[in-house]
């Protein structure tokens, strides 16, 4: 499998929208429980035009994952350090694509000087984020009626952001 991760363009919006809609509909049944009202609310803003707007916003950083010429994943980071999207086509889950997208998002957040990344995960994605060092800070109900898990991760640690400025010490004591 060849995998390319690149900055999303407005021309990717339709394919990215398909990823979002299929991932939510097919992978997040644990969350929406096939409730048509919840699905309609959750998918309501997942249109090609809205996705294109998200991609073109100067305060967002968006990526697409492409395999064999097909958009198979999409992720979006806001300038405030919120991972707003991280979705894959159902058939590519478990292949490391989500990990690759998340890693690139963390790198971008570090380059912006973001100290901690935050996100609202579905129950479906909870184990994925917990397995990547994100800390569960409790449940939050989404505007579309799904209970989500608020996660955060400190990014200015050596392993996550090796080039991040080091924290200032408040004393001149010797740490050796």
PDB file of C-alpha atoms in Angstrom:
ATOM      1  CA  UNK A   1       0.000   0.000   0.000  1.00  0.00           C
ATOM      2  CA  UNK A   2       1.357   3.404  -0.944  1.00  0.00           C
ATOM      3  CA  UNK A   3       0.423   6.184   1.437  1.00  0.00           C
ATOM      4  CA  UNK A   4       0.758   9.912   0.918  1.00  0.00           C
ATOM      5  CA  UNK A   5      -0.199  12.458   3.554  1.00  0.00           C
ATOM      6  CA  UNK A   6      -0.438  16.004   2.290  1.00  0.00           C
ATOM      7  CA  UNK A   7      -2.093  19.313   3.013  1.00  0.00           C
ATOM      8  CA  UNK A   8      -5.744  19.209   2.028  1.00  0.00           C
ATOM      9  CA  UNK A   9      -6.911  21.380  -0.858  1.00  0.00           C
ATOM     10  CA  UNK A  10     -10.408  22.599  -1.616  1.00  0.00           C
ATOM     11  CA  UNK A  11     -10.429  20.127  -4.513  1.00  0.00           C
ATOM     12  CA  UNK A  12     -10.211  17.313  -1.909  1.00  0.00           C
ATOM     13  CA  UNK A  13     -13.408  18.435  -0.166  1.00  0.00           C
ATOM     14  CA  UNK A  14     -15.830  16.061  -1.879  1.00  0.00           C
ATOM     15  CA  UNK A  15     -13.653  12.989  -1.269  1.00  0.00           C
ATOM     16  CA  UNK A  16     -12.903  14.102   2.305  1.00  0.00           C
ATOM     17  CA  UNK A  17     -16.615  14.612   2.893  1.00  0.00           C
ATOM     18  CA  UNK A  18     -17.202  11.025   1.768  1.00  0.00           C
ATOM     19  CA  UNK A  19     -14.584   9.848   4.284  1.00  0.00           C
ATOM     20  CA  UNK A  20     -16.294  11.791   7.090  1.00  0.00           C
ATOM     21  CA  UNK A  21     -19.808  10.624   6.242  1.00  0.00           C
ATOM     22  CA  UNK A  22     -18.858   6.970   5.757  1.00  0.00           C
ATOM     23  CA  UNK A  23     -16.700   6.862   8.870  1.00  0.00           C
ATOM     24  CA  UNK A  24     -19.430   8.367  11.041  1.00  0.00           C
ATOM     25  CA  UNK A  25     -22.231   6.266   9.525  1.00  0.00           C
ATOM     26  CA  UNK A  26     -20.377   2.945   9.329  1.00  0.00           C
ATOM     27  CA  UNK A  27     -17.808   3.030  12.135  1.00  0.00           C
ATOM     28  CA  UNK A  28     -19.509   5.056  14.855  1.00  0.00           C
ATOM     29  CA  UNK A  29     -22.646   2.970  15.395  1.00  0.00           C
ATOM     30  CA  UNK A  30     -21.658   2.610  19.054  1.00  0.00           C
ATOM     31  CA  UNK A  31     -22.045   6.395  19.257  1.00  0.00           C
ATOM     32  CA  UNK A  32     -25.077   7.206  17.102  1.00  0.00           C
ATOM     33  CA  UNK A  33     -26.881   3.887  17.716  1.00  0.00           C
ATOM     34  CA  UNK A  34     -28.438   4.210  14.245  1.00  0.00           C
ATOM     35  CA  UNK A  35     -30.702   6.966  15.554  1.00  0.00           C
ATOM     36  CA  UNK A  36     -31.748   8.941  12.444  1.00  0.00           C
ATOM     37  CA  UNK A  37     -32.070  12.206  14.382  1.00  0.00           C
ATOM     38  CA  UNK A  38     -28.565  11.903  15.821  1.00  0.00           C
ATOM     39  CA  UNK A  39     -27.110  10.897  12.450  1.00  0.00           C
ATOM     40  CA  UNK A  40     -28.858  13.780  10.682  1.00  0.00           C
ATOM     41  CA  UNK A  41     -27.539  16.259  13.250  1.00  0.00           C
ATOM     42  CA  UNK A  42     -24.001  14.807  13.180  1.00  0.00           C
ATOM     43  CA  UNK A  43     -23.819  14.662   9.383  1.00  0.00           C
ATOM     44  CA  UNK A  44     -25.656  17.958   8.853  1.00  0.00           C
ATOM     45  CA  UNK A  45     -22.522  20.055   8.348  1.00  0.00           C
ATOM     46  CA  UNK A  46     -20.533  17.330   6.562  1.00  0.00           C
ATOM     47  CA  UNK A  47     -21.064  18.724   3.062  1.00  0.00           C
ATOM     48  CA  UNK A  48     -18.428  19.270   0.364  1.00  0.00           C
ATOM     49  CA  UNK A  49     -18.914  23.048   0.590  1.00  0.00           C
ATOM     50  CA  UNK A  50     -18.505  23.105   4.367  1.00  0.00           C
ATOM     51  CA  UNK A  51     -15.428  20.846   4.211  1.00  0.00           C
ATOM     52  CA  UNK A  52     -13.934  23.130   1.531  1.00  0.00           C
ATOM     53  CA  UNK A  53     -14.554  26.095   3.858  1.00  0.00           C
ATOM     54  CA  UNK A  54     -12.797  24.290   6.716  1.00  0.00           C
ATOM     55  CA  UNK A  55      -9.847  23.471   4.455  1.00  0.00           C
ATOM     56  CA  UNK A  56      -9.508  27.056   3.226  1.00  0.00           C
ATOM     57  CA  UNK A  57      -9.722  28.686   6.665  1.00  0.00           C
ATOM     58  CA  UNK A  58      -6.414  30.372   7.558  1.00  0.00           C
ATOM     59  CA  UNK A  59      -6.823  29.259  11.200  1.00  0.00           C
ATOM     60  CA  UNK A  60      -7.043  25.549  10.321  1.00  0.00           C
ATOM     61  CA  UNK A  61      -4.442  23.018   9.248  1.00  0.00           C
ATOM     62  CA  UNK A  62      -5.959  20.152   7.262  1.00  0.00           C
ATOM     63  CA  UNK A  63      -4.447  16.965   5.920  1.00  0.00           C
ATOM     64  CA  UNK A  64      -5.659  14.161   3.698  1.00  0.00           C
ATOM     65  CA  UNK A  65      -4.262  10.647   3.521  1.00  0.00           C
ATOM     66  CA  UNK A  66      -4.181   9.196   0.027  1.00  0.00           C
ATOM     67  CA  UNK A  67      -3.721   5.536  -0.810  1.00  0.00           C
ATOM     68  CA  UNK A  68      -3.669   4.257  -4.392  1.00  0.00           C
ATOM     69  CA  UNK A  69      -4.910   7.679  -5.549  1.00  0.00           C
ATOM     70  CA  UNK A  70      -7.957   7.675  -3.231  1.00  0.00           C
ATOM     71  CA  UNK A  71      -8.535   9.955  -0.223  1.00  0.00           C
ATOM     72  CA  UNK A  72      -8.836   7.486   2.662  1.00  0.00           C
ATOM     73  CA  UNK A  73      -8.363   9.783   5.660  1.00  0.00           C
ATOM     74  CA  UNK A  74      -8.824  13.367   6.751  1.00  0.00           C
ATOM     75  CA  UNK A  75      -7.664  15.358   9.778  1.00  0.00           C
ATOM     76  CA  UNK A  76      -8.100  18.968  10.825  1.00  0.00           C
ATOM     77  CA  UNK A  77      -6.340  20.965  13.534  1.00  0.00           C
ATOM     78  CA  UNK A  78      -7.464  24.402  14.659  1.00  0.00           C
ATOM     79  CA  UNK A  79      -5.045  27.159  15.572  1.00  0.00           C
ATOM     80  CA  UNK A  80      -6.297  26.868  19.149  1.00  0.00           C
ATOM     81  CA  UNK A  81      -4.849  23.366  19.382  1.00  0.00           C
ATOM     82  CA  UNK A  82      -8.053  21.378  18.932  1.00  0.00           C
ATOM     83  CA  UNK A  83      -8.013  18.272  16.774  1.00  0.00           C
ATOM     84  CA  UNK A  84     -11.424  18.773  15.198  1.00  0.00           C
ATOM     85  CA  UNK A  85     -11.329  15.892  12.698  1.00  0.00           C
ATOM     86  CA  UNK A  86      -9.462  12.602  12.420  1.00  0.00           C
ATOM     87  CA  UNK A  87     -11.448  10.122  10.323  1.00  0.00           C
ATOM     88  CA  UNK A  88     -10.704   7.185   8.027  1.00  0.00           C
ATOM     89  CA  UNK A  89     -12.631   5.150   5.502  1.00  0.00           C
ATOM     90  CA  UNK A  90     -13.878   2.005   7.272  1.00  0.00           C
ATOM     91  CA  UNK A  91     -11.876  -0.344   5.053  1.00  0.00           C
ATOM     92  CA  UNK A  92      -8.487   1.214   5.921  1.00  0.00           C
ATOM     93  CA  UNK A  93      -8.776   1.196   9.708  1.00  0.00           C
ATOM     94  CA  UNK A  94      -5.999  -0.660  11.494  1.00  0.00           C
ATOM     95  CA  UNK A  95      -3.376   0.041   8.814  1.00  0.00           C
ATOM     96  CA  UNK A  96      -1.493   2.831  10.613  1.00  0.00           C
ATOM     97  CA  UNK A  97      -3.058   5.654   8.607  1.00  0.00           C
ATOM     98  CA  UNK A  98      -4.768   7.211  11.630  1.00  0.00           C
ATOM     99  CA  UNK A  99      -1.482   7.079  13.567  1.00  0.00           C
ATOM    100  CA  UNK A 100       0.317   8.771  10.673  1.00  0.00           C
ATOM    101  CA  UNK A 101      -2.294  11.550  10.429  1.00  0.00           C
ATOM    102  CA  UNK A 102      -2.263  12.121  14.188  1.00  0.00           C
ATOM    103  CA  UNK A 103       1.537  12.253  14.251  1.00  0.00           C
ATOM    104  CA  UNK A 104       1.552  14.925  11.525  1.00  0.00           C
ATOM    105  CA  UNK A 105      -1.065  16.923  13.424  1.00  0.00           C
ATOM    106  CA  UNK A 106       1.019  16.779  16.592  1.00  0.00           C
ATOM    107  CA  UNK A 107       4.076  17.944  14.629  1.00  0.00           C
ATOM    108  CA  UNK A 108       2.078  20.881  13.250  1.00  0.00           C
ATOM    109  CA  UNK A 109       0.781  21.810  16.703  1.00  0.00           C
ATOM    110  CA  UNK A 110       4.363  21.752  18.016  1.00  0.00           C
ATOM    111  CA  UNK A 111       5.523  23.991  15.175  1.00  0.00           C
ATOM    112  CA  UNK A 112       2.817  26.489  16.166  1.00  0.00           C
ATOM    113  CA  UNK A 113       3.994  26.418  19.774  1.00  0.00           C
ATOM    114  CA  UNK A 114       0.842  24.677  21.011  1.00  0.00           C
ATOM    115  CA  UNK A 115       1.641  23.151  24.410  1.00  0.00           C
ATOM    116  CA  UNK A 116      -1.283  20.712  24.600  1.00  0.00           C
ATOM    117  CA  UNK A 117      -3.584  19.197  22.004  1.00  0.00           C
ATOM    118  CA  UNK A 118      -7.239  18.613  22.851  1.00  0.00           C
ATOM    119  CA  UNK A 119     -10.064  16.730  21.177  1.00  0.00           C
ATOM    120  CA  UNK A 120     -13.521  15.287  21.680  1.00  0.00           C
ATOM    121  CA  UNK A 121     -13.471  11.595  20.819  1.00  0.00           C
ATOM    122  CA  UNK A 122     -16.293   9.273  20.019  1.00  0.00           C
ATOM    123  CA  UNK A 123     -16.563   6.058  22.017  1.00  0.00           C
ATOM    124  CA  UNK A 124     -15.395   4.374  18.810  1.00  0.00           C
ATOM    125  CA  UNK A 125     -12.123   6.355  18.795  1.00  0.00           C
ATOM    126  CA  UNK A 126     -11.509   6.333  22.541  1.00  0.00           C
ATOM    127  CA  UNK A 127      -9.028   3.418  22.619  1.00  0.00           C
ATOM    128  CA  UNK A 128      -7.132   4.863  19.634  1.00  0.00           C
ATOM    129  CA  UNK A 129      -6.442   8.192  21.350  1.00  0.00           C
ATOM    130  CA  UNK A 130      -5.795   6.642  24.771  1.00  0.00           C
ATOM    131  CA  UNK A 131      -3.237   4.370  23.102  1.00  0.00           C
ATOM    132  CA  UNK A 132      -1.383   7.408  21.783  1.00  0.00           C
ATOM    133  CA  UNK A 133      -0.897   9.028  25.168  1.00  0.00           C
ATOM    134  CA  UNK A 134      -4.030  11.179  25.313  1.00  0.00           C
ATOM    135  CA  UNK A 135      -5.521  11.649  28.773  1.00  0.00           C
ATOM    136  CA  UNK A 136      -9.240  11.083  29.352  1.00  0.00           C
ATOM    137  CA  UNK A 137     -10.602  14.176  31.101  1.00  0.00           C
ATOM    138  CA  UNK A 138     -14.248  13.110  31.233  1.00  0.00           C
ATOM    139  CA  UNK A 139     -17.403  12.948  29.184  1.00  0.00           C
ATOM    140  CA  UNK A 140     -18.915  15.849  27.242  1.00  0.00           C
ATOM    141  CA  UNK A 141     -22.155  15.816  25.259  1.00  0.00           C
ATOM    142  CA  UNK A 142     -21.736  17.017  21.683  1.00  0.00           C
ATOM    143  CA  UNK A 143     -24.121  19.508  20.074  1.00  0.00           C
ATOM    144  CA  UNK A 144     -25.490  16.665  17.929  1.00  0.00           C
ATOM    145  CA  UNK A 145     -26.408  14.482  20.913  1.00  0.00           C
ATOM    146  CA  UNK A 146     -23.492  12.056  21.156  1.00  0.00           C
ATOM    147  CA  UNK A 147     -21.586  11.622  24.394  1.00  0.00           C
ATOM    148  CA  UNK A 148     -17.904  12.249  23.654  1.00  0.00           C
ATOM    149  CA  UNK A 149     -14.728  11.863  25.667  1.00  0.00           C
ATOM    150  CA  UNK A 150     -12.640  14.984  26.177  1.00  0.00           C
ATOM    151  CA  UNK A 151      -8.975  14.081  25.673  1.00  0.00           C
ATOM    152  CA  UNK A 152      -5.812  16.151  25.927  1.00  0.00           C
ATOM    153  CA  UNK A 153      -2.102  15.524  25.521  1.00  0.00           C
ATOM    154  CA  UNK A 154       0.885  17.577  26.638  1.00  0.00           C
ATOM    155  CA  UNK A 155       2.990  18.266  23.540  1.00  0.00           C
ATOM    156  CA  UNK A 156       6.074  20.075  24.761  1.00  0.00           C
ATOM    157  CA  UNK A 157       7.713  16.930  26.069  1.00  0.00           C
ATOM    158  CA  UNK A 158      10.902  15.697  24.381  1.00  0.00           C
ATOM    159  CA  UNK A 159       9.314  12.660  22.693  1.00  0.00           C
ATOM    160  CA  UNK A 160       6.401  14.546  21.140  1.00  0.00           C
ATOM    161  CA  UNK A 161       8.030  17.878  20.279  1.00  0.00           C
ATOM    162  CA  UNK A 162      11.788  17.338  20.167  1.00  0.00           C
ATOM    163  CA  UNK A 163      12.398  20.883  18.843  1.00  0.00           C
ATOM    164  CA  UNK A 164      10.072  22.652  21.282  1.00  0.00           C
ATOM    165  CA  UNK A 165      11.647  25.343  23.460  1.00  0.00           C
ATOM    166  CA  UNK A 166      12.553  23.967  26.884  1.00  0.00           C
ATOM    167  CA  UNK A 167      10.629  25.181  29.902  1.00  0.00           C
ATOM    168  CA  UNK A 168      12.341  27.829  31.970  1.00  0.00           C
ATOM    169  CA  UNK A 169      13.496  26.799  35.394  1.00  0.00           C
ATOM    170  CA  UNK A 170      12.613  28.917  38.383  1.00  0.00           C
ATOM    171  CA  UNK A 171      15.842  28.322  40.231  1.00  0.00           C
ATOM    172  CA  UNK A 172      19.512  27.986  39.455  1.00  0.00           C
ATOM    173  CA  UNK A 173      19.785  24.685  41.266  1.00  0.00           C
ATOM    174  CA  UNK A 174      21.856  21.900  39.850  1.00  0.00           C
ATOM    175  CA  UNK A 175      19.747  19.020  38.549  1.00  0.00           C
ATOM    176  CA  UNK A 176      22.649  16.577  38.308  1.00  0.00           C
TER     177      UNK A 176
END
